[in-house]
Amino acid sequence: MTTPCDTLLTEVESDVRMTAAAIGFDHLAPAVSDALRRVPRHAFVAPAQRDLAYANYPLPIGSGQTISQPYIVAIMSQLLGVGAGDRVFELGTGSGYQAAVLAALGVAVYSMEILPELAERARITLQALGYDQVQVRTGDGWLGWPQAAPFDGIIVTAAAPRLPEALLDQLKPGGRLVIPLGAPGGNQELALYRKGPAGAVTGHNLLPVRFVPVTGGLGRSAPPSDKESSPP
Ligand code: SAH
């Protein structure tokens, strides 16, 4: 019998073939398609959205945020080039679905979510499904998770106006960063960066995507209060 998840996988594979020239591969790695097949996407969406859980598009998850389109989750996971035993930092836990897909690949995931209510819900979902290798922390992911660094891969799942320096610092030599770069509101470019053995970072844009924006301080410290600023 064909399940909704089989149908979804067929659609994702078809999108991958159609965008092969941009993303650099024309089929999903077996480990990635297995991971997508194993993670129950319906557990990461609101009950009212369950019927749409295996459709190949993003869905609202509350607080103005979205669970990414399965095709995007699939290609970002594959672009990271990670596998069993690797460590990944994720900026933007959202529903926890992307983190679960990485965990299904055998990766230890350190995921940061700025909205406490989403972090809490993702934690509960991931725990209920037994994804023990995912740690979710509430906070501003722009500065990464230095205590758990360095990482084999870093995935940013919200639109970033520029490359986050702190995250590049927390990437291992040989590691990869996958990030939607560009102004929020319109399209961004999904970009893949690699850190070379000597620490040099190179990267390129792959394809236009659309993500909700990175919020928070973007690495800037809070502006000085009136008391601290010098008189005019
Ligand atoms: N990966 C998610 C989808 C992410 S949507 C999933 O699989 O469902 C983007 C998420 O990034 C939102 O939940 C948003 O609240 C979060 N976010 C935005 N700016 C952030 C920041 N500075 N630090 C951590 N999370 C952030």
XYZ file of C-alpha atoms and ligand atoms in Angstrom:
258
model
C 0.000 0.000 0.000
C 1.231 3.501 -0.778
C 1.336 5.629 2.369
C 1.150 9.459 2.444
C 4.807 9.370 3.415
C 5.720 7.314 0.291
C 3.900 9.876 -1.850
C 5.786 12.676 -0.090
C 9.126 10.940 -0.718
C 8.271 10.628 -4.427
C 7.500 14.351 -4.592
C 10.685 15.290 -2.736
C 12.768 13.075 -5.082
C 11.113 14.750 -8.059
C 11.935 18.241 -6.679
C 15.514 17.089 -6.082
C 15.828 15.970 -9.732
C 14.325 19.238 -10.969
C 16.812 21.297 -8.938
C 19.822 18.985 -9.391
C 21.869 21.568 -11.299
C 21.543 24.047 -8.415
C 22.004 21.718 -5.454
C 24.655 19.415 -6.930
C 22.911 16.034 -6.559
C 20.020 14.407 -8.398
C 18.768 11.950 -5.807
C 18.557 11.702 -2.042
C 21.209 9.674 -0.250
C 19.577 6.470 1.057
C 20.299 7.543 4.656
C 18.437 10.835 4.111
C 15.384 9.249 2.484
C 15.319 6.624 5.265
C 15.419 9.381 7.865
C 12.529 11.214 6.187
C 10.573 7.975 6.050
C 11.185 7.238 9.741
C 10.367 10.622 11.279
C 6.592 11.023 11.777
C 6.057 14.589 10.505
C 2.465 14.570 11.789
C 3.795 14.556 15.371
C 5.468 17.948 14.751
C 2.409 19.835 13.466
C -0.691 21.069 15.274
C -3.606 18.608 15.476
C -5.584 20.830 13.061
C -2.812 20.437 10.454
C -2.363 16.654 10.748
C -4.128 15.949 7.425
C -1.535 18.133 5.694
C 1.486 16.736 7.519
C 2.734 14.732 4.510
C 2.225 17.489 1.954
C 5.408 18.908 0.455
C 5.052 22.449 1.763
C 5.712 24.425 4.932
C 2.981 24.641 7.583
C 2.293 27.146 10.376
C 3.378 25.946 13.853
C 2.097 28.933 15.860
C 3.863 32.072 17.106
C 4.159 33.201 13.463
C 6.683 30.431 12.665
C 6.657 27.510 10.232
C 7.836 23.925 9.922
C 9.954 23.861 6.752
C 8.932 22.155 3.517
C 10.079 18.489 3.519
C 12.081 19.021 0.298
C 14.034 21.816 2.037
C 14.622 19.680 5.142
C 15.832 16.840 2.909
C 18.298 18.894 0.869
C 19.626 20.861 3.865
C 20.229 17.559 5.698
C 22.056 16.105 2.710
C 24.078 19.276 2.079
C 25.398 19.133 5.637
C 27.080 15.840 4.725
C 26.827 14.527 8.274
C 26.206 11.028 9.615
C 26.342 8.808 12.668
C 28.484 10.207 15.472
C 28.636 13.749 14.101
C 27.559 16.838 16.025
C 25.360 19.536 14.533
C 24.225 22.922 15.801
C 20.824 24.124 14.612
C 19.676 27.745 14.859
C 15.854 27.653 14.929
C 14.360 24.512 16.495
C 10.811 25.523 15.522
C 8.767 22.322 15.650
C 11.838 20.117 16.138
C 11.259 18.259 12.850
C 14.565 19.154 11.188
C 16.386 18.208 14.388
C 14.570 14.845 14.432
C 15.568 14.134 10.818
C 19.210 14.822 11.717
C 18.876 12.614 14.799
C 17.484 9.852 12.571
C 20.754 10.163 10.620
C 22.598 9.331 13.839
C 23.665 12.913 14.531
C 23.840 14.499 17.992
C 21.881 17.736 17.610
C 22.280 20.940 19.648
C 19.302 23.058 18.691
C 18.545 26.588 19.874
C 15.137 28.271 19.718
C 14.514 31.880 20.667
C 10.795 31.500 21.440
C 10.359 29.668 24.782
C 6.914 28.259 23.909
C 8.232 26.626 20.723
C 11.358 25.321 22.454
C 9.223 23.750 25.160
C 6.831 22.113 22.708
C 9.666 20.795 20.541
C 11.364 19.368 23.637
C 8.176 17.522 24.603
C 7.620 16.177 21.061
C 11.213 15.016 20.660
C 11.234 13.375 24.077
C 7.936 11.579 23.447
C 9.358 10.149 20.215
C 12.591 9.086 21.916
C 15.011 11.425 20.135
C 17.403 11.501 23.074
C 20.326 12.802 21.012
C 18.611 16.144 20.467
C 19.175 18.865 23.033
C 16.971 21.944 22.786
C 17.920 25.173 24.479
C 15.916 28.408 24.677
C 18.008 31.357 23.601
C 19.485 33.431 20.814
C 21.224 31.031 18.459
C 23.154 33.773 16.657
C 26.005 33.217 19.083
C 25.834 29.439 18.771
C 26.389 26.984 21.592
C 30.052 27.421 22.545
C 29.941 24.782 25.329
C 29.021 22.070 22.802
C 31.338 23.315 20.014
C 33.067 22.482 17.729
C 30.461 21.087 15.343
C 30.741 18.921 12.223
C 27.841 20.820 10.723
C 25.768 23.926 11.391
C 22.292 24.471 10.011
C 20.491 27.806 10.173
C 16.761 27.409 9.559
C 15.774 31.094 9.604
C 16.700 33.831 7.109
C 20.037 35.402 8.065
C 21.048 38.888 6.868
C 24.736 37.898 6.920
C 27.087 35.078 7.881
C 27.160 34.588 11.661
C 30.837 34.911 12.636
C 30.336 33.090 15.949
C 28.895 30.077 14.159
C 31.800 29.920 11.701
C 34.145 29.943 14.704
C 32.265 26.946 16.151
C 32.594 24.875 12.955
C 35.275 22.163 12.806
C 37.794 22.255 9.961
C 36.139 20.206 7.217
C 32.700 21.117 8.568
C 29.827 22.618 6.619
C 27.348 25.421 7.244
C 23.983 25.487 5.431
C 22.171 28.815 5.696
C 19.483 30.885 3.959
C 21.195 34.239 3.370
C 19.421 37.459 2.514
C 16.952 40.042 3.661
C 13.833 38.749 5.381
C 10.465 39.205 3.718
C 11.449 38.179 0.208
C 13.528 35.316 -1.092
C 16.893 34.398 0.317
C 19.617 32.251 -1.237
C 20.273 28.897 0.333
C 24.053 28.877 0.713
C 26.591 26.163 1.494
C 29.863 27.096 3.207
C 32.790 24.802 4.001
C 35.625 25.352 6.429
C 38.906 24.114 4.959
C 41.531 22.166 6.924
C 43.398 25.400 7.683
C 40.251 27.255 8.701
C 39.543 29.217 5.501
C 35.824 29.477 4.774
C 34.469 29.293 1.221
C 30.922 29.068 0.024
C 28.401 29.637 -2.699
C 24.695 30.195 -3.221
C 22.575 27.281 -4.394
C 18.960 28.277 -4.885
C 16.319 30.810 -3.875
C 14.362 29.894 -0.741
C 11.988 31.624 1.650
C 12.401 31.427 5.434
C 11.064 33.339 8.424
C 13.685 35.818 9.701
C 16.348 35.339 12.346
C 15.295 37.547 15.264
C 17.188 38.557 18.389
C 20.295 40.648 18.742
C 22.185 39.348 15.666
C 25.348 39.470 17.716
C 24.997 43.101 18.696
C 25.090 43.805 22.379
C 22.198 45.808 23.785
C 22.452 49.560 23.120
C 23.817 51.509 26.078
C 21.187 52.878 28.403
C 20.765 56.654 28.836
C 22.754 56.586 32.050
C 25.771 55.030 30.367
C 25.845 57.182 27.253
C 28.044 60.251 27.342
C 26.238 63.607 27.536
C 25.800 65.450 24.201
N 13.766 23.979 11.873
C 12.378 24.241 12.178
C 11.787 25.385 11.384
C 12.378 26.653 11.791
S 11.394 28.117 11.565
C 11.526 23.004 12.023
O 12.042 21.951 11.604
O 10.338 23.064 12.357
C 12.615 29.222 12.213
C 12.718 29.209 13.702
O 13.841 29.998 14.046
C 11.527 29.827 14.401
O 10.992 28.936 15.328
C 12.110 31.060 15.089
O 11.498 31.365 16.324
C 13.545 30.644 15.267
N 14.515 31.741 15.456
C 14.530 32.960 14.873
N 15.605 33.672 15.279
C 16.289 32.894 16.149
C 17.489 33.067 16.917
N 18.190 34.213 16.881
N 17.892 32.043 17.702
C 17.188 30.889 17.772
N 16.044 30.666 17.072
C 15.597 31.650 16.267
